[in-house]
Short mmCIF file of C-alpha atoms and ligand atoms in Angstrom, two decimals:
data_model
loop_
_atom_site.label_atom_id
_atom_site.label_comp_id
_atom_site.label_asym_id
_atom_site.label_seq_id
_atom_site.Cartn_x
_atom_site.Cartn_y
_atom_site.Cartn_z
CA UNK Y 912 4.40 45.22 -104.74
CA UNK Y 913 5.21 41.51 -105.71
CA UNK Y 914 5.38 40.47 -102.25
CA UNK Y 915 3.44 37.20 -101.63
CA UNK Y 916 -0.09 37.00 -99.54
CA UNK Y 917 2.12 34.60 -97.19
CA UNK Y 918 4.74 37.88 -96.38
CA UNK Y 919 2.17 40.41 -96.09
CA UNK Y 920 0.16 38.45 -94.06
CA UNK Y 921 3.12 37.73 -91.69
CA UNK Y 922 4.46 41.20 -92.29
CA UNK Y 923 0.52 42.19 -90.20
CA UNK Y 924 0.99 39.40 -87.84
CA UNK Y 925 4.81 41.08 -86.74
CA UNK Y 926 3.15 44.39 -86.64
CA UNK Y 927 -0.04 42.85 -84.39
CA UNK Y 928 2.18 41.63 -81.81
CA UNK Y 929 4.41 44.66 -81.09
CA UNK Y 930 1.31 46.76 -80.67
CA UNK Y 931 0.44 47.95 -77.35
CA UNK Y 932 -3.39 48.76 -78.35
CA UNK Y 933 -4.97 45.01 -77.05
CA UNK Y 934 -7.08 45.51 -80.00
CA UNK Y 935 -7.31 41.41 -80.66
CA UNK Y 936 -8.42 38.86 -78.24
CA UNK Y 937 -7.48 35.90 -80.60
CA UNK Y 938 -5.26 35.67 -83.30
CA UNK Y 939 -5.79 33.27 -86.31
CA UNK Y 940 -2.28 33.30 -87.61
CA UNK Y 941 -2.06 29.48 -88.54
CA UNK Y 942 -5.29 29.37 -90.42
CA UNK Y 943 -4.44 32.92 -92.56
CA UNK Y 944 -0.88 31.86 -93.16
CA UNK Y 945 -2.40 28.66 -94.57
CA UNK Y 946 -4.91 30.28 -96.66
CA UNK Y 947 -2.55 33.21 -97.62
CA UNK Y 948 -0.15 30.22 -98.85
CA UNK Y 949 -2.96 28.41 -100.52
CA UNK Y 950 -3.68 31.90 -102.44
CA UNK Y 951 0.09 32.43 -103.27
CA UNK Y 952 0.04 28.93 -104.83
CA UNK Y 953 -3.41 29.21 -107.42
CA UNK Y 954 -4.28 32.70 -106.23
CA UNK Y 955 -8.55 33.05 -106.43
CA UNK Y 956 -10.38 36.03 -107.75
CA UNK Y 957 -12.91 37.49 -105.77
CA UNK Y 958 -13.97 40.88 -104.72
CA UNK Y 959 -11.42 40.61 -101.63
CA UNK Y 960 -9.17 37.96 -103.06
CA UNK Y 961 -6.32 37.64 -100.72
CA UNK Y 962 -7.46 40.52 -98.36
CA UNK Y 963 -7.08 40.13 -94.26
CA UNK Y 964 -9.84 41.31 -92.51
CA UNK Y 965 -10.30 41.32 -89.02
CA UNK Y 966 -13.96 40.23 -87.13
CA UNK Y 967 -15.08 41.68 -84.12
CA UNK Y 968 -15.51 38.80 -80.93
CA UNK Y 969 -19.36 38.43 -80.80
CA UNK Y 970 -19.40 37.24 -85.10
CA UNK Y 971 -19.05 33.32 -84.99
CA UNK Y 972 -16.08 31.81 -87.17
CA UNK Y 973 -16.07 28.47 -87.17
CA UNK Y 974 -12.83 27.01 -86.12
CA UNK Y 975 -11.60 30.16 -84.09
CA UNK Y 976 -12.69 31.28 -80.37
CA UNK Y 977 -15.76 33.56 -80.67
CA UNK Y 978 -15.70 34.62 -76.88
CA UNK Y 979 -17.75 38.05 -76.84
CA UNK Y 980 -14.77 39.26 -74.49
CA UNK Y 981 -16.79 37.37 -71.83
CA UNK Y 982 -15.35 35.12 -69.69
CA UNK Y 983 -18.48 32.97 -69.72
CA UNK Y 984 -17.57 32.39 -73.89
CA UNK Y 985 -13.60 31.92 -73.11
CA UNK Y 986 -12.48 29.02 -74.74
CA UNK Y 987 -15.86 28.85 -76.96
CA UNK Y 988 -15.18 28.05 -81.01
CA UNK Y 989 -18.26 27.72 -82.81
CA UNK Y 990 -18.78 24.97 -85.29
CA UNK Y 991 -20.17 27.09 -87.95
CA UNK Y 992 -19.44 30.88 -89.86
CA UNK Y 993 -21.63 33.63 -89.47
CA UNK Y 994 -23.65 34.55 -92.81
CA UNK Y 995 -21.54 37.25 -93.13
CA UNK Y 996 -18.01 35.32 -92.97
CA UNK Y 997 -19.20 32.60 -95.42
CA UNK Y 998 -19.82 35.67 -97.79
CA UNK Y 999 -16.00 37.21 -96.44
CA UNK Y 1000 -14.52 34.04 -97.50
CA UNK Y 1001 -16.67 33.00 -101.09
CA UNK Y 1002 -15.31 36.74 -102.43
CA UNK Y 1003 -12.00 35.66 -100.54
CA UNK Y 1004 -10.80 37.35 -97.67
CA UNK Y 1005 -7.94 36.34 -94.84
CA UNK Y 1006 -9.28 36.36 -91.51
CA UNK Y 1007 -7.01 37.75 -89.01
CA UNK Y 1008 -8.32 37.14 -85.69
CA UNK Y 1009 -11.21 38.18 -83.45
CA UNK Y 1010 -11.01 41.98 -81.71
CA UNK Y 1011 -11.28 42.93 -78.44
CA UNK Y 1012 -15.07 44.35 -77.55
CA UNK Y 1013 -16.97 45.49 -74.73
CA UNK Y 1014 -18.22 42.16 -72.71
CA UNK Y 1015 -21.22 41.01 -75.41
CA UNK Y 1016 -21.53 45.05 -77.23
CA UNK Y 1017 -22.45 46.07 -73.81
CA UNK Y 1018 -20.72 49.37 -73.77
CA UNK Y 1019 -19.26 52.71 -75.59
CA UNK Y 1020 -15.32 52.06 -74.76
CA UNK Y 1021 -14.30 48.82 -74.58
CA UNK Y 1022 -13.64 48.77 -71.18
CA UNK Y 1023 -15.93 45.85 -70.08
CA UNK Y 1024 -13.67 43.50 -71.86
CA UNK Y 1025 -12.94 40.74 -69.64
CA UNK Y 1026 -9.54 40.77 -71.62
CA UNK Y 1027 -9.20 44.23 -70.54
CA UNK Y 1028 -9.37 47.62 -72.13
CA UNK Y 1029 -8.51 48.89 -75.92
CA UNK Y 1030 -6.70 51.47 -76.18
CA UNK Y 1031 -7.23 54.45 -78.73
CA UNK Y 1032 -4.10 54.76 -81.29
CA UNK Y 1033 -4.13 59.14 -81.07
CA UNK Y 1034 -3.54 58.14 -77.69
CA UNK Y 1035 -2.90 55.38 -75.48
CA UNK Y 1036 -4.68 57.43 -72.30
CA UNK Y 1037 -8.20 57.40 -73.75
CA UNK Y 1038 -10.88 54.79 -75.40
CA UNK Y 1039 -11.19 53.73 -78.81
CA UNK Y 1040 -15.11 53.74 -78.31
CA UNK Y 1041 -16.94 51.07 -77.83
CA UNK Y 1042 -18.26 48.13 -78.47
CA UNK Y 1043 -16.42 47.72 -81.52
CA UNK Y 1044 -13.11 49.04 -80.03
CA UNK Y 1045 -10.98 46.67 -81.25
CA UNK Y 1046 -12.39 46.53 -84.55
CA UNK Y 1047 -12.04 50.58 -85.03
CA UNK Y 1048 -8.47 50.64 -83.35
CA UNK Y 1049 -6.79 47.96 -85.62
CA UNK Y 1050 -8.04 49.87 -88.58
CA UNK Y 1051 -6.92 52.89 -87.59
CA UNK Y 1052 -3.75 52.00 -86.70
CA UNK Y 1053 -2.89 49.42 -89.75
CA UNK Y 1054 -3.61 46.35 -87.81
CA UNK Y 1055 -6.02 45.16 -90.14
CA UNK Y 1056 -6.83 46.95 -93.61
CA UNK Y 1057 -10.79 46.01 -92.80
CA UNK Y 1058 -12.76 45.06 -89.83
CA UNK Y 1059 -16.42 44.13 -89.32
CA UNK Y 1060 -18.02 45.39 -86.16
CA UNK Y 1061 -21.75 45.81 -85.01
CA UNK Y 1062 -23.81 48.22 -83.71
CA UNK Y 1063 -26.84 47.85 -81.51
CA UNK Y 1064 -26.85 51.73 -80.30
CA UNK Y 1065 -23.71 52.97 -82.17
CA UNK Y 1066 -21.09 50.54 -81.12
CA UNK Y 1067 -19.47 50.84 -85.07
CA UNK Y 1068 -20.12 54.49 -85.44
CA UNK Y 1069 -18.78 55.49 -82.25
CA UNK Y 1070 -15.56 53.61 -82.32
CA UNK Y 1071 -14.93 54.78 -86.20
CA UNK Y 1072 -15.79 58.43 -84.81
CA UNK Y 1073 -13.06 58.07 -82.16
CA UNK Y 1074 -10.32 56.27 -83.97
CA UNK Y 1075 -10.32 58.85 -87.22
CA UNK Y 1076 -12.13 56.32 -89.23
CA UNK Y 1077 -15.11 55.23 -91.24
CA UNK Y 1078 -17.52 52.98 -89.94
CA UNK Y 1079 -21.33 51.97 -91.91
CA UNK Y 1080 -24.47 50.58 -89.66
CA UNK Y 1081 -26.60 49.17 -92.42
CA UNK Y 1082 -30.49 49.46 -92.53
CA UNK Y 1083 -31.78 47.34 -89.99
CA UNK Y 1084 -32.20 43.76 -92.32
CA UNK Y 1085 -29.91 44.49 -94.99
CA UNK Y 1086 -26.89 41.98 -93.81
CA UNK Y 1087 -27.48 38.78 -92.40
CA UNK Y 1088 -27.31 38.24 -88.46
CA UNK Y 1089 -27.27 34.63 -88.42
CA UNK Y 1090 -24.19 33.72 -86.62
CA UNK Y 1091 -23.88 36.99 -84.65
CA UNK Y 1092 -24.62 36.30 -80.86
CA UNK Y 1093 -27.47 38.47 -79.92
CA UNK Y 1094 -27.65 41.33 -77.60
CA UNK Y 1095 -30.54 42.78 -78.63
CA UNK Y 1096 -31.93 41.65 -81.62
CA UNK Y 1097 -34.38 43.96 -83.17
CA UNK Y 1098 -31.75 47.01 -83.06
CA UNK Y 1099 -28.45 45.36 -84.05
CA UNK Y 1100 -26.41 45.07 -87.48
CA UNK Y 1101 -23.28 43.80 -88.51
CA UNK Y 1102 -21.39 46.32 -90.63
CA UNK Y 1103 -17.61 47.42 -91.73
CA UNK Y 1104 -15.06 49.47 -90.55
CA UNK Y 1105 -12.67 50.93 -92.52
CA UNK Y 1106 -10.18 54.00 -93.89
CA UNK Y 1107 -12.14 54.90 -96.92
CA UNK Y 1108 -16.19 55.02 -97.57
CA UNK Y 1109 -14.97 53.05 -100.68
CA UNK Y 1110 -13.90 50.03 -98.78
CA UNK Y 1111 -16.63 50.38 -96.50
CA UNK Y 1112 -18.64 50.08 -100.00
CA UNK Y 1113 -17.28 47.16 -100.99
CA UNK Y 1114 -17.27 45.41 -97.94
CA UNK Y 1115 -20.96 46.12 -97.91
CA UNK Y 1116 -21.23 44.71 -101.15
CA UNK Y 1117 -20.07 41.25 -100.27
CA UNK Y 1118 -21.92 41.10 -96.50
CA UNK Y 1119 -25.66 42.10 -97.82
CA UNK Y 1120 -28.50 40.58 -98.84
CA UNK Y 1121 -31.17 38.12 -97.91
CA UNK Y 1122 -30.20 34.96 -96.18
CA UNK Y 1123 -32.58 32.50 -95.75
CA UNK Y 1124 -31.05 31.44 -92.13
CA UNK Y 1125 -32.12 35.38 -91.11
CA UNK Y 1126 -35.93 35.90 -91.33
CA UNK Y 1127 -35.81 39.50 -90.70
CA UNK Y 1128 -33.17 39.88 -93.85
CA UNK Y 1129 -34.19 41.74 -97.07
CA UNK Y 1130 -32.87 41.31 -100.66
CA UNK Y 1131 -30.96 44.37 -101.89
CA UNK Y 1132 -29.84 45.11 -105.25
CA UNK Y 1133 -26.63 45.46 -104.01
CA UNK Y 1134 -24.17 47.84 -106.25
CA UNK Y 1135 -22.62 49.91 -103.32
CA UNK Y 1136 -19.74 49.99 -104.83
CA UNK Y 1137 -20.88 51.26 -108.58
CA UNK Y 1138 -23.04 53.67 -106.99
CA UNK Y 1139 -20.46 56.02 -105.35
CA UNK Y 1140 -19.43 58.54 -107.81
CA UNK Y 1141 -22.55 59.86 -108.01
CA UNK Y 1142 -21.91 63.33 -105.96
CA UNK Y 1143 -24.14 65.10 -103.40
CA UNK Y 1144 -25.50 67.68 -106.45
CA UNK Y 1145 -28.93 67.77 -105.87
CA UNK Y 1146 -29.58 65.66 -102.26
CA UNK Y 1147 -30.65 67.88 -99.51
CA UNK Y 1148 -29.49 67.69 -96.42
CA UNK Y 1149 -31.49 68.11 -93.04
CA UNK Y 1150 -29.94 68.97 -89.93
CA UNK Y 1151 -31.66 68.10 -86.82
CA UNK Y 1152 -31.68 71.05 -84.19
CA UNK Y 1153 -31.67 68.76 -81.46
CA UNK Y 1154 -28.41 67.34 -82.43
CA UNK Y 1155 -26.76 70.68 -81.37
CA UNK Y 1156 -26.06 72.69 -78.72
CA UNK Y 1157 -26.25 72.16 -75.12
CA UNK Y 1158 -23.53 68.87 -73.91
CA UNK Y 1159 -22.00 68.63 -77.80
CA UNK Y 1160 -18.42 69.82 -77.97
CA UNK Y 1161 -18.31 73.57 -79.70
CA UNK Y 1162 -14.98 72.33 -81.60
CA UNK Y 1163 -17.16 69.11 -82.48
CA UNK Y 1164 -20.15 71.45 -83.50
CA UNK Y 1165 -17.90 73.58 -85.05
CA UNK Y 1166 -16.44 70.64 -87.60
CA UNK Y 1167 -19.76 69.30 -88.26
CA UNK Y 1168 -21.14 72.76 -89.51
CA UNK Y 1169 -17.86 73.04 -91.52
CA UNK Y 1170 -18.71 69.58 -93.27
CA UNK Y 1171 -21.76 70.83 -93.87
CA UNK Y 1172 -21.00 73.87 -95.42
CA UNK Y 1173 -18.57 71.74 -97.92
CA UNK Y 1174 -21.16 69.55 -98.78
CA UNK Y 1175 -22.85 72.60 -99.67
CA UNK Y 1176 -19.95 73.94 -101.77
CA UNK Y 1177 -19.65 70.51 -103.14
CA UNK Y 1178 -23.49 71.03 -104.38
CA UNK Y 1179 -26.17 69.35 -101.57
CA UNK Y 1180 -28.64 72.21 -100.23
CA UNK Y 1181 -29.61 72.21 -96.46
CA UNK Y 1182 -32.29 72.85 -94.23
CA UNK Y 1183 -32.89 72.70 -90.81
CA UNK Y 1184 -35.54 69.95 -89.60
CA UNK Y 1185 -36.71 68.26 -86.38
CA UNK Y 1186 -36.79 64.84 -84.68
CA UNK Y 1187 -38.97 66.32 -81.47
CA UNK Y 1188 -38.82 63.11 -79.32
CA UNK Y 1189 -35.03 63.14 -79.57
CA UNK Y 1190 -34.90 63.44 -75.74
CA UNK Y 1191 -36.59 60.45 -74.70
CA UNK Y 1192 -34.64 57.82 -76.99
CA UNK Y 1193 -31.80 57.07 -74.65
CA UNK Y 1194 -34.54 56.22 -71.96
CA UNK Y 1195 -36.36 53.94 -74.72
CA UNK Y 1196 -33.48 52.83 -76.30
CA UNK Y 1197 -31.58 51.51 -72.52
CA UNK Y 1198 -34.89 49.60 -71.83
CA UNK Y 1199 -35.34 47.52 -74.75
CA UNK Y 1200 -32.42 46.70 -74.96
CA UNK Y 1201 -31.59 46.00 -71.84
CA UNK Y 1202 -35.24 43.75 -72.09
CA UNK Y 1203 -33.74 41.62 -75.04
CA UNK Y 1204 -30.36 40.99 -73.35
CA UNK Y 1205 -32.08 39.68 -70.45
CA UNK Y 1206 -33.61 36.99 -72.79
CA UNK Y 1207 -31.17 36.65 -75.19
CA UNK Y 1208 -28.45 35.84 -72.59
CA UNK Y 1209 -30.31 33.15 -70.41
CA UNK Y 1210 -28.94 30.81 -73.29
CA UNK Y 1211 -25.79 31.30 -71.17
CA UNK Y 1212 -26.36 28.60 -68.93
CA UNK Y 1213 -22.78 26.97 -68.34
CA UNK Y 1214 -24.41 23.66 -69.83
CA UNK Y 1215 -24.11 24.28 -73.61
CA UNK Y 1216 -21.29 26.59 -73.99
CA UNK Y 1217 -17.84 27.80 -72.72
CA UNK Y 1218 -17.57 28.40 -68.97
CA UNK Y 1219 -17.23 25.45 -66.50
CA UNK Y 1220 -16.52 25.29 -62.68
CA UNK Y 1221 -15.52 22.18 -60.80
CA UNK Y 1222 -18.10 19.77 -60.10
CA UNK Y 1223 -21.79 20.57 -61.05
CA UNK Y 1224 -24.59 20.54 -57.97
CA UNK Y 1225 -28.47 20.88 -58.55
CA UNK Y 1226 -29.00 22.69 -61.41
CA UNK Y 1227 -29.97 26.39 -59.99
CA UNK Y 1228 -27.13 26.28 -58.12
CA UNK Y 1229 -24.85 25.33 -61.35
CA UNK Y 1230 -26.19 27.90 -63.46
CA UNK Y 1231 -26.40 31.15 -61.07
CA UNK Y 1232 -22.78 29.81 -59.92
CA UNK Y 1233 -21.34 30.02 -63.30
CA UNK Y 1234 -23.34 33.02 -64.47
CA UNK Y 1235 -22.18 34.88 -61.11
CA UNK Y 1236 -18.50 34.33 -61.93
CA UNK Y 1237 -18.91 34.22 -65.95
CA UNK Y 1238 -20.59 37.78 -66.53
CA UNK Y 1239 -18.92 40.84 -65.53
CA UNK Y 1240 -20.48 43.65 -63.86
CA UNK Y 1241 -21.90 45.87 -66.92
CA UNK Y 1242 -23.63 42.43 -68.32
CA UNK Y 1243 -25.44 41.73 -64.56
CA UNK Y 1244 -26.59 45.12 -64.35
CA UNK Y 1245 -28.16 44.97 -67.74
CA UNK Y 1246 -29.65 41.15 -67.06
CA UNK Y 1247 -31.02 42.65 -64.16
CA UNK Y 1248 -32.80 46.24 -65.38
CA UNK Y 1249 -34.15 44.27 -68.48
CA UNK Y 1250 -35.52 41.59 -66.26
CA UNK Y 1251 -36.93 43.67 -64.07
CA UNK Y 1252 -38.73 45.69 -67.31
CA UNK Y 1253 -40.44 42.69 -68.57
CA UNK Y 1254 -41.59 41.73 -65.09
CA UNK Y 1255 -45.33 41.02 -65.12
CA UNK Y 1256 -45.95 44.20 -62.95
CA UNK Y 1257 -43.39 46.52 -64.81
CA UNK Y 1258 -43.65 45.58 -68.29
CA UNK Y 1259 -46.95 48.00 -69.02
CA UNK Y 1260 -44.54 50.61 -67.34
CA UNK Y 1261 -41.34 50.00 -69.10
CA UNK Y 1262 -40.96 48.26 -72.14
CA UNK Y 1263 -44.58 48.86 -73.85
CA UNK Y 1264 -43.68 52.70 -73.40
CA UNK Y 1265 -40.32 52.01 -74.13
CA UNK Y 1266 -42.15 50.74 -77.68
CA UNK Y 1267 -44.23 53.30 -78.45
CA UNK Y 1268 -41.64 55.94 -77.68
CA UNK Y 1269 -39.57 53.97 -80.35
CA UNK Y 1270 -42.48 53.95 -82.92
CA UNK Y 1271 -42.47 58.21 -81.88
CA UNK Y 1272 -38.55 58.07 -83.09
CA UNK Y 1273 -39.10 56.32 -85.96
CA UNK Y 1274 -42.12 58.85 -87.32
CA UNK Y 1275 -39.67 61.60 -86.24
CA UNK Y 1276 -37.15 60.01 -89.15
CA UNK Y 1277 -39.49 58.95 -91.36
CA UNK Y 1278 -41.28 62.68 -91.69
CA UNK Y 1279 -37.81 64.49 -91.76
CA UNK Y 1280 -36.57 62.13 -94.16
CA UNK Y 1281 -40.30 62.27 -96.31
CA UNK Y 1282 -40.10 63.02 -100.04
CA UNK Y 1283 -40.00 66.68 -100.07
CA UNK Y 1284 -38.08 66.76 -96.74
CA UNK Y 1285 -34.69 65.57 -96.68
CA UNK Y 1286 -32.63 63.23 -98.51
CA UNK Y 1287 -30.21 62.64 -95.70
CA UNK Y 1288 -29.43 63.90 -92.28
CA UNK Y 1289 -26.29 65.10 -90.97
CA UNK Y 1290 -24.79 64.99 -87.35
CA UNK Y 1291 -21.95 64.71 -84.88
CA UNK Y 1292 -21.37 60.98 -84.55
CA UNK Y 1293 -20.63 61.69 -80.72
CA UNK Y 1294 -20.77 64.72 -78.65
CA UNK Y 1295 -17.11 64.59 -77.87
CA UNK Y 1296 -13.93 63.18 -78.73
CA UNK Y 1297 -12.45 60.12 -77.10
CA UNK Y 1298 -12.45 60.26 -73.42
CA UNK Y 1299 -9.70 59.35 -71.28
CA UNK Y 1300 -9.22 55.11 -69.85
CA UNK Y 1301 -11.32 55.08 -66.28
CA UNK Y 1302 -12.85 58.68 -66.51
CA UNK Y 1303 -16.47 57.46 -67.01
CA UNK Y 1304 -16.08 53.59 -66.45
CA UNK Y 1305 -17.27 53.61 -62.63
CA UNK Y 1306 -20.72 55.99 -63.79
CA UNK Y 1307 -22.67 54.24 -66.17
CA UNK Y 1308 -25.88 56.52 -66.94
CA UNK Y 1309 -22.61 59.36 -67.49
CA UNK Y 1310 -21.32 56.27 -70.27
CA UNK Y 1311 -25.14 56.02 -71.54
CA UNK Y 1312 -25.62 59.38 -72.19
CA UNK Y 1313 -22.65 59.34 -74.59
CA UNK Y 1314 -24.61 57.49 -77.10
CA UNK Y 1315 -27.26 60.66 -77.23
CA UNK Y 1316 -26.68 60.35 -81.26
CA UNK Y 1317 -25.96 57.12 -82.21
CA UNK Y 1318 -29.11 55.07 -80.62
CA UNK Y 1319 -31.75 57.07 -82.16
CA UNK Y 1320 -30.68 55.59 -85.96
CA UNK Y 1321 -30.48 51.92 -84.23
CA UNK Y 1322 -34.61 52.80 -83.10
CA UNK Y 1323 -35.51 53.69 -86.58
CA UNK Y 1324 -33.55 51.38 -87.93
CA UNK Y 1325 -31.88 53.49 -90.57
CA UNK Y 1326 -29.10 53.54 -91.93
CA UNK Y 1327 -25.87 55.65 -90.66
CA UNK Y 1328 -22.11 56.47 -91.90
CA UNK Y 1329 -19.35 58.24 -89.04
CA UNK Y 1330 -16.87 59.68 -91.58
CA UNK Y 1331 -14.14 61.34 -90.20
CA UNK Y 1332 -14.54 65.35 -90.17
CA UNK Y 1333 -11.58 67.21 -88.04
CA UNK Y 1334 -10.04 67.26 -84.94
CA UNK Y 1335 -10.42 68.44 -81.61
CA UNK Y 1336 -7.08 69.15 -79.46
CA UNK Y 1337 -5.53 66.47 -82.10
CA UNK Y 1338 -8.27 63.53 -81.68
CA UNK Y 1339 -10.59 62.71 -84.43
CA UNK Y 1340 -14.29 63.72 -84.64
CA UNK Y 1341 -16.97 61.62 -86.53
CA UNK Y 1342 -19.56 63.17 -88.68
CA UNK Y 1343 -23.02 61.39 -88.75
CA UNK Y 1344 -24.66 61.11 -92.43
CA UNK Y 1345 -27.84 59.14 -92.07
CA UNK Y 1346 -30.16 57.84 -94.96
CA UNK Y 1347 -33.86 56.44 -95.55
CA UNK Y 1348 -34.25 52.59 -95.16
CA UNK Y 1349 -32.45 50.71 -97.69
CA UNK Y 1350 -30.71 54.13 -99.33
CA UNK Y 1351 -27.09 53.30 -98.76
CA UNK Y 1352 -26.44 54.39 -102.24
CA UNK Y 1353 -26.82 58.37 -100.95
CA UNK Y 1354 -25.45 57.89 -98.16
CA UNK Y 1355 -22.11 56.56 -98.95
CA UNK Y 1356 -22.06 58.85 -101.76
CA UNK Y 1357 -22.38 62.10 -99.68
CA UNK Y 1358 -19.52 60.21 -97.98
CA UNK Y 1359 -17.57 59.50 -100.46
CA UNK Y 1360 -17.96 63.32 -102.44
CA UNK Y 1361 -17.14 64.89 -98.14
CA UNK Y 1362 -14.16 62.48 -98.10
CA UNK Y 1363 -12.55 63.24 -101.73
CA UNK Y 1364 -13.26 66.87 -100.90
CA UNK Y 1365 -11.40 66.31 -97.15
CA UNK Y 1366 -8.24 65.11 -95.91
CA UNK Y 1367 -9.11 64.10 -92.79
CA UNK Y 1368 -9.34 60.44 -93.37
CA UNK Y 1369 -5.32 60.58 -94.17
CA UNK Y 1370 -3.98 61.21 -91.20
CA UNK Y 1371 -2.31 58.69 -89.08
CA UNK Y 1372 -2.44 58.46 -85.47
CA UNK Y 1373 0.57 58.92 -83.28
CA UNK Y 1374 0.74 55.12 -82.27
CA UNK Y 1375 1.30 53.05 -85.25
CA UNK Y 1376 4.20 50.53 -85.08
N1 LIG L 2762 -23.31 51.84 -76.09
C1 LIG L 2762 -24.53 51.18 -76.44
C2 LIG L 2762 -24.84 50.12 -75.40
O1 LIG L 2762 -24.07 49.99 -74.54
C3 LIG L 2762 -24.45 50.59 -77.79
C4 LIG L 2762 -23.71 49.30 -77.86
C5 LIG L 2762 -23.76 48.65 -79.19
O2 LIG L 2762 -24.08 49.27 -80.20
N2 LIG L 2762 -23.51 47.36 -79.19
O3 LIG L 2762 -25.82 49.45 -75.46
#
């Protein structure tokens, strides 16, 4: 205590540099030393005055690279913040740098980064998750006491799950996504990572709420924060049937049943419920939005941003030339299958069923979530703990299939907390609370009443420096 912003800021920097996790693909040191002096000299109030955060590739920051761990963005600084940074910096936070991700979110392990892998801090063999990798593993391992993320089909929940930490997808309109670079649009949210459901609160507190530069964002009453104290007496949980069983880990099954019966103890009643079309949302899910990264990435063109080779020649030949060496494999594939969807002879096949399967999923949530069902639902975040560096890079439908939990919440669009809930041969396992549109409040407070009651989120992993 007493130390300035400017030594604890530096103090993060030191520790950043000697760690072997690669879970930053820029560093900012200049501009938070600045600021962190600026604060030390008339220190600001604000809800995260003097605070370093750190802000996952794909969130544009004006004035530092915002490269998407692609090599087609490498070199890229946007001229402009994100929604969601202006709002970092009014309540005044420290940005740290930009973390390492799977190539634009495409991915469950952060493997696809151009700027190579992430590695998990319980141990430097396996993944951190994915996208938000880097995000999840500088948390975890005090690199960063916050980090925003975002998740299109789990890609904050799964990391938060595998790092021992927490992690919040927000209803689907609730923060801003101006200033995040699309991968598919109608499925993704920006939303914190953190060690406690308390800072995820806050955090939340600052980032939501309508912004007239998002059309699809809704105005909130906010009060995360005030709201979590309330205990679980009273909520009732439901607990999907199809979220156990056959391909989930028994020690992962075995913690999630245990963190059920405490929330029991702690006063929440359960029941067990349904979501019958379950089995046909990683098929839906793959195809849309595989269909929107098709069209959201043609604005990749090798003109406008990053990426440039040599001399240019007609202009078919410049742009497949620099999206053939800019994009890594994982990204063509997914260009490819989503073009191929919305193809005039394939899209009646693909994506429209792809859309009414998702409008199935949704009903599913909305009927087990219906006043009278439950209040919230609890799950396993992920089937399994962490896998090891290279085990599933090389099969991609065995790398899909890992996201069997997290994608269905990203079709409804509801909101979802991983909180950590035990371990499994000593890495962490994630437990899912999800909530009705809009009703953070109960979910982070079954969060917050699990985590008081737990003391899971304390532990530290192996690899901290
Ligand atoms: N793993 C999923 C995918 O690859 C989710 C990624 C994400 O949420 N950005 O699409």
């Amino acid at each position: 205590m007493g130390a300035s912003a400017e030594d604890a800021v530096a103090a993060l920097f030191g520790k950043i540099k000697r760690s072997r996790l690669n879970a930053y693909n820029v560093l900012s040191e200049d501009l938070a030393l600045e600021r962190a002096r600026d604060f030390d000299r008339s220190p600001w109030s604000g809800l995260m005055a003097g605070v370093p955060i750190a802000i996952k590739s794909c969130i544009s920051t004006r004035g530092i690279e915002t490269n998407c761990s692609s090599r087609i963005l490498s070199g890229y600084t946007p001229p402009y913040d994100a929604t969601v940074i202006e709002r970092l910096k009014e309540e005044g936070a420290i940005i740290v740098g930009k973390t390492n991700m799977d190539e634009f979110a495409m991915g469950t392990s952060t493997e696809t980064s151009y700027f190579g892998p992430t590695r998990n801090p319980w141990d430097l063999d396996r993944v951190p998750g994915g996208s938000s990798g880097g995000s999840a593993a500088a948390v975890a391992a005090g690199e960063a006491p916050a980090a925003l993320g975002s998740d299109t089909g789990g890609s904050i929940r799964c990391p938060a799950s595998f790092c021992g930490i927490v992690g919040l997808k927000p209803t689907y309109g609730l923060v801003s996504r101006y200033g995040l670079v699309s991968y598919a649009n109608s499925l993704e949210q920006i939303g914190p990572l953190t060690l406690t459901v308390e800072d995820a609160a806050l955090v939340l507190d600052v980032i939501a709420g309508h912004d007239p530069r998002d059309s699809t964002s809704a105005d909130t009453p906010g009060g995360y924060l005030s709201a979590l104290d309330r205990g679980v007496d009273g909520l009732t949980l439901g607990v999907p049937e199809e979220y156990f069983g056959e391909g989930v880990n028994p020690k992962v099954e075995r913690s999630v049943w245990d963190a059920i019966s405490k929330l029991e103890e702690l006063g929440a009643s359960w029941k067990e419920v349904s979501l019958p079309h379950t089995k046909y949302a990683l098929a839906a899910y793959y195809i849309i939005a595989m269909s929107e990264a098709s069209s959201n990435l043609a604005r990749f063109d090798g003109l406008r941003y990053g990426l440039r080779l040599g001399a240019d020649q007609d202009w078919h030949t410049t742009f497949s030339d620099i999206r053939a060496a800019g994009f890594g494999p994982e990204v063509k594939r997914r260009v490819l299958l989503g073009t191929y969807a919305l193809s005039a002879g394939y899209y009646g096949r693909y994506y429209l069923k792809a859309l009414k399967v998702r409008t199935l999923i949704k009903e599913d949530f909305e009927r087990a979530l219906s006043v009278g069902g439950a209040d919230l639902l609890v799950t396993p975040t992920m089937p399994f703990p962490a896998f090891k560096i290279g085990e599933r890079i090389e099969d991609p439908l065995s790398l899909y299939m890992a996201d069997v939990f997290t994608v269905p919440i990203n079709l409804a669009g509801v909101p979802a907390i991983s909180v950590p809930c035990g371990f499994a041969d000593g890495l962490p396992i994630g437990l899912q609370i999800i909530g009705r549109h809009f009703d953070e409040v109960s979910v982070l407070r079954a969060a917050k009443a699990y985590e008081d009651a737990t003391p899971y989120h304390e532990a530290v992993p192996k690899e901290v420096v």
